[in-house]
Coordinates of C-alpha atoms and ligand atoms in Angstrom, one line a residue:
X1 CA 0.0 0.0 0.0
X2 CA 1.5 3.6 -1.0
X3 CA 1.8 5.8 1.9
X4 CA 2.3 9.1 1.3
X5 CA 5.5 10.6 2.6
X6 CA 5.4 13.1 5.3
X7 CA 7.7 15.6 6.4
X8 CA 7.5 17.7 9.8
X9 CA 9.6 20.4 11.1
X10 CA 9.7 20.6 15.2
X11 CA 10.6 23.6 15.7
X12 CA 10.9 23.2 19.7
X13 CA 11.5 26.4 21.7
X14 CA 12.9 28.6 19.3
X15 CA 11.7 31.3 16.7
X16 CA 8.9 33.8 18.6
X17 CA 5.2 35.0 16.4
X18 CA 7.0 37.7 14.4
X19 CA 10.0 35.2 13.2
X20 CA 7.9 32.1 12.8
X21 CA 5.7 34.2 10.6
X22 CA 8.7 34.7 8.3
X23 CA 9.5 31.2 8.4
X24 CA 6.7 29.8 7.5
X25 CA 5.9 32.5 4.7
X26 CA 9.3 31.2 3.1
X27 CA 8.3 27.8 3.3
X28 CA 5.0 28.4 1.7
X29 CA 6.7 30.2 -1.0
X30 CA 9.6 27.5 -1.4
X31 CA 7.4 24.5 -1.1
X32 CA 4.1 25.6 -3.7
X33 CA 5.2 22.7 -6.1
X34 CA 5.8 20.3 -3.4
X35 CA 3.9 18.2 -5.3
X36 CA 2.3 14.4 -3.4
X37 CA 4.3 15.0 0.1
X38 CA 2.3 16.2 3.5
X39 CA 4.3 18.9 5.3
X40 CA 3.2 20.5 8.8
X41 CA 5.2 22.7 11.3
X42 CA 5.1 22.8 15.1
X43 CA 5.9 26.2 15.8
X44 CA 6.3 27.2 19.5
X45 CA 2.9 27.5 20.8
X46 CA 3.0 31.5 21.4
X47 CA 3.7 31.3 18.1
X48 CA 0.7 29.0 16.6
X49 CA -1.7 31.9 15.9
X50 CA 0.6 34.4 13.7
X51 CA 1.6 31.2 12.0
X52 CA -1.9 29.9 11.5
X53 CA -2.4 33.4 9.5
X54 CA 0.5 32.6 7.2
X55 CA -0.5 29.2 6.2
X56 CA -3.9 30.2 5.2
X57 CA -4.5 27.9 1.8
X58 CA -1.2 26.7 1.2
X59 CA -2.0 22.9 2.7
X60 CA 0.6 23.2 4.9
X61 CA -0.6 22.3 8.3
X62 CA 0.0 23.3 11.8
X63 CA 0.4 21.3 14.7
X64 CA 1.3 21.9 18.1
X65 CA 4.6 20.3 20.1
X66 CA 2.7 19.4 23.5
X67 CA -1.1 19.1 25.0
X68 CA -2.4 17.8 28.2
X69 CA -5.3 15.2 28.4
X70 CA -7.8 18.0 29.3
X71 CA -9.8 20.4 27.4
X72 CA -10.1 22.9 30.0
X73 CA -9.7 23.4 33.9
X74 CA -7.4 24.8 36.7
X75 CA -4.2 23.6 34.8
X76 CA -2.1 27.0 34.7
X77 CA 0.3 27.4 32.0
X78 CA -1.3 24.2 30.0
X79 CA -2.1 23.7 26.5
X80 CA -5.4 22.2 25.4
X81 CA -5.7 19.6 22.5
X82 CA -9.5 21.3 22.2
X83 CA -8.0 24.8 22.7
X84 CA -5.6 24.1 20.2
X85 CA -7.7 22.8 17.7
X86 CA -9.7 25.7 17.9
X87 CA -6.6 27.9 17.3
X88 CA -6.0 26.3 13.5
X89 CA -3.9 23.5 14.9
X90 CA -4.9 20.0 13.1
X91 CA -1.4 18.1 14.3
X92 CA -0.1 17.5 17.6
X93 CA 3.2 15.4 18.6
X94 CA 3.0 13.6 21.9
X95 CA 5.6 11.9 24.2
X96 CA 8.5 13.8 22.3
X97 CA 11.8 12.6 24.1
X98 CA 12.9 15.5 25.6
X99 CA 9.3 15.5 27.0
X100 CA 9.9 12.0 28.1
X101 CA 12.9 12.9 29.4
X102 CA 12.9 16.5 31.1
X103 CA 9.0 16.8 32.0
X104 CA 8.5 12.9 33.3
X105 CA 6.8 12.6 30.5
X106 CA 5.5 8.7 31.3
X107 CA 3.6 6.0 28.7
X108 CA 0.1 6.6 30.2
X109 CA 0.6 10.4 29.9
X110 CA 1.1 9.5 26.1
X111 CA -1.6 7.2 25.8
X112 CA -4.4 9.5 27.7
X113 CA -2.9 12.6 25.5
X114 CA -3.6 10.7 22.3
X115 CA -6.9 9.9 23.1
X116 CA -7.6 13.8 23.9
X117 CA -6.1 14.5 20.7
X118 CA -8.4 12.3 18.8
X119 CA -11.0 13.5 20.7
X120 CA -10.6 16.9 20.0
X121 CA -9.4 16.3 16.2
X122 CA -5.9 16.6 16.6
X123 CA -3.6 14.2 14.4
X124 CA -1.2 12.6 17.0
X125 CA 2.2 11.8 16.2
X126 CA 3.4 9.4 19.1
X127 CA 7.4 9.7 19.1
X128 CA 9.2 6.4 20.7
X129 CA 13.0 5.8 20.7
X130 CA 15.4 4.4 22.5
X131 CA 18.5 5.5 24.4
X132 CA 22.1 4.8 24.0
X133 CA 22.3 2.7 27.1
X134 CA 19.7 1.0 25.8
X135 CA 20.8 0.4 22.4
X136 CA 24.0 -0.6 23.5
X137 CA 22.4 -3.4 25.5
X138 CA 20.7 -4.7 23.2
X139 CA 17.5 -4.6 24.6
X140 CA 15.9 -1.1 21.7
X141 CA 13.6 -3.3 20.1
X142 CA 11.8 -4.2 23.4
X143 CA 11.7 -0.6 24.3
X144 CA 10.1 1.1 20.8
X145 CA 8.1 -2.2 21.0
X146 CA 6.7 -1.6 24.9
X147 CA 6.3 2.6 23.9
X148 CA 4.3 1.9 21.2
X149 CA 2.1 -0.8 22.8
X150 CA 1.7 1.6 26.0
X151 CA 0.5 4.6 23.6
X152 CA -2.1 2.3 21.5
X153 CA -2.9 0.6 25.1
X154 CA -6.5 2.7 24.8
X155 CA -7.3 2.9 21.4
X156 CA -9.6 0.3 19.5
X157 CA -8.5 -0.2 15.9
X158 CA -11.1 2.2 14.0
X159 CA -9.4 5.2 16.2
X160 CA -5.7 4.0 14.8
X161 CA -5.8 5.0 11.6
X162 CA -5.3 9.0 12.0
X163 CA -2.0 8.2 13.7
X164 CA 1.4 8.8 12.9
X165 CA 4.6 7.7 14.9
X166 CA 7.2 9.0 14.8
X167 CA 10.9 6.8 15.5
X168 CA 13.3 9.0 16.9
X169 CA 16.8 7.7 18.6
X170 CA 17.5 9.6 22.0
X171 CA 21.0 9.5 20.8
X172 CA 20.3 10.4 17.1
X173 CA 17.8 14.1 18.6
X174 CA 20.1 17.3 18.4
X175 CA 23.6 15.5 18.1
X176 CA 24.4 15.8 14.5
X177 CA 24.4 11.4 14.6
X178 CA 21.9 10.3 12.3
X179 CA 21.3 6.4 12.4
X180 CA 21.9 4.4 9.4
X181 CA 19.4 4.2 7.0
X182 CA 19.7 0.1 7.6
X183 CA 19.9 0.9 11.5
X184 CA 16.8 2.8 11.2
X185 CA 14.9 0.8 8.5
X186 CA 15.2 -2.0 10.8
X187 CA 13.4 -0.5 13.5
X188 CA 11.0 0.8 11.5
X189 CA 10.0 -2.4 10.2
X190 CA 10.0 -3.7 13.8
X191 CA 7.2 -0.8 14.9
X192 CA 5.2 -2.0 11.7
X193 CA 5.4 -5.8 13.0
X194 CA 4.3 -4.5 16.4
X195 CA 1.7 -2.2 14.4
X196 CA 0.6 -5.7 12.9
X197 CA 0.4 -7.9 15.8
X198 CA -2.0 -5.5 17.4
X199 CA -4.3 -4.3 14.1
X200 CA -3.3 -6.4 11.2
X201 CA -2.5 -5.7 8.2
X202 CA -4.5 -2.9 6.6
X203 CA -3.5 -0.7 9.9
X204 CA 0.2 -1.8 9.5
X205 CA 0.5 -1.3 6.0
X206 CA -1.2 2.2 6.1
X207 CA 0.0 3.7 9.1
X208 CA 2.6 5.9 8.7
X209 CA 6.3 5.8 10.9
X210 CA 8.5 9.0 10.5
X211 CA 12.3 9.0 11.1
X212 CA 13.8 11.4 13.5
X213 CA 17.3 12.7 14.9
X214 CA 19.1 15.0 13.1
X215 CA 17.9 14.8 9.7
X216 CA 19.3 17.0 7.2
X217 CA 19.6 17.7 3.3
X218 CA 22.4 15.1 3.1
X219 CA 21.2 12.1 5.3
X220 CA 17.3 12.5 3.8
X221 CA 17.5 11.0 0.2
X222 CA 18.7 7.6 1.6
X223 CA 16.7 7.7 4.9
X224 CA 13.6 8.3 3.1
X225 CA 14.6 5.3 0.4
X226 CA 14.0 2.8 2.6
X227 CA 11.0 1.1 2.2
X228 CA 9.4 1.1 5.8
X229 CA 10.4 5.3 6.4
X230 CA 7.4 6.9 5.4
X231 CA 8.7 10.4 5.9
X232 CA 10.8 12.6 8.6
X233 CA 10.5 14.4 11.7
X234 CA 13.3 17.3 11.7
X235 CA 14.2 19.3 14.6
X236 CA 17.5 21.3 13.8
X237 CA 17.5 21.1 10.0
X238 CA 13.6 22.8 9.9
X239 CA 14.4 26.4 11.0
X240 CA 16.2 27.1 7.9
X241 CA 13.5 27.1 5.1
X242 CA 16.3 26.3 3.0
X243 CA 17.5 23.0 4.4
X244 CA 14.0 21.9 5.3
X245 CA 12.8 22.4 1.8
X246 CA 15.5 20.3 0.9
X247 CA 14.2 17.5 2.7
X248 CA 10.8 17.7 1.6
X249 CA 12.1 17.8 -1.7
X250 CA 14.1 14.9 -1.3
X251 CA 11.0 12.7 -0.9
X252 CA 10.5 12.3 -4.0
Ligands
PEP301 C1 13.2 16.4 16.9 O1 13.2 17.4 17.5 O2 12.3 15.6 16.9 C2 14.5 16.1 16.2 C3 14.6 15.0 15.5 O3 15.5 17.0 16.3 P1 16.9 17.1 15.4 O4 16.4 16.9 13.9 O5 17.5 18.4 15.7 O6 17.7 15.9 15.8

């Protein structure tokens, strides 16, 4: 089944309204003849309204980098999947690793955050990954595998298909070390087996699992080659409209 590549730029906390604006008026500009890729940006949330204004009709969409599980209440300083929607988002990544790792971020906060989302009509992307210590003992399969089990843990199969995940090595995120496109096709493949053993087929084969950790112009064309990456997730390389054009264009 053809699943159509889709590339995202986090962002994270940089780039405030005025500058995102610019950004993302560049990448509508630089991106019109994208042609059959998906794109969407997660600006930083202060920044989600003066970007929403740029986007307008370009198909570009807008997500946001974090929600809590509840649409409204005494949360100060929260962000709300239904509160966001209503700002123009339509896209929301959850359990991003430096969430995971710097907020306590845990597997049942992602899995109540992506049933919000749906909820609300946000788009989940569910980031998983593994790091080095855990690579190096072997033991990375087991942990994608358990992250992406804990995140589905509420969600009967007719709620799956408007998910993405998102594969992203803790040691590959903001360290200029990309995996391998074999190291990461690998994995990939594993999340689709794990994808499979919980939804069959249909679901595995049209769900689609985005590579992430420092992506740029020259690690893209052979990361995105491989048959099971359906498309990237680029931190660094996406606040330059130049080098994250580059990577949408080499999709195709
Ligand atoms: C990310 O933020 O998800 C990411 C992959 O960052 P970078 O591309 O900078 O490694």
């Amino acid at each position: 089944m053809a699943r159509r590549t889709f590339i995202a730029g986090n962002w994270k906390l940089n780039l405030g309204p005025a500058s995102s604006a610019r950004l993302a008026e560049e990448l509508v500009r630089t991106l019109a003849d994208r042609g059959e890729v998906d794109v969407a940006l997660y600006p930083t949330t202060i920044s989600i309204p003066a970007v929403q204004a740029v986007l307008g009709g370009s198909g570009i969409e807008l997500g946001v980098q974090e929600v809590e599980a509840f649409a409204s209440g005494a949360y100060t300083g929260a962000n709300s999947p239904v509160l966001c929607r209503e700002a123009g988002c339509t896209r929301a990544l959850i359990g991003h690793s430096e969430r995971r790792q710097r907020y306590g971020e845990t597997d049942a906060g992602v899995a109540a955050k992506t049933v919000a989302c749906l909820d609300a009509g946000l788009l989940p992307m569910i980031c998983v990954g593994e790091t080095l210590q855990e690579r190096d003992a072997g033991v990375a399969a087991d942990i994608v595998g358990h992250q992406v089990r804990a995140a589905l843990s509420a969600l009967p199969a007719d709620r799956v298909g408007a998910l993405t995940i998102a594969y992203e090595p803790v040691w590959a995120i903001g360290t200029g070390r990309t995996a391998s496109p074999a190291e990461a096709q690998e994995m990939h493949q594993h999340v689709r087996a794990v994808l499979r053993s919980l939804y069959g087929d249909v679901i595995a084969d049209g769900l689609r699992v985005l590579y992430g950790g420092s992506v740029t112009p020259e690690t893209a064309p052979a990361l995105l080659g491989q048959p099971d990456i359906d498309g990237a997730l680029v931190g660094g390389a996406s606040l330059k409209a130049a080098s994250f054009a580059a990577i949408v264009r080499a999709s195709h």
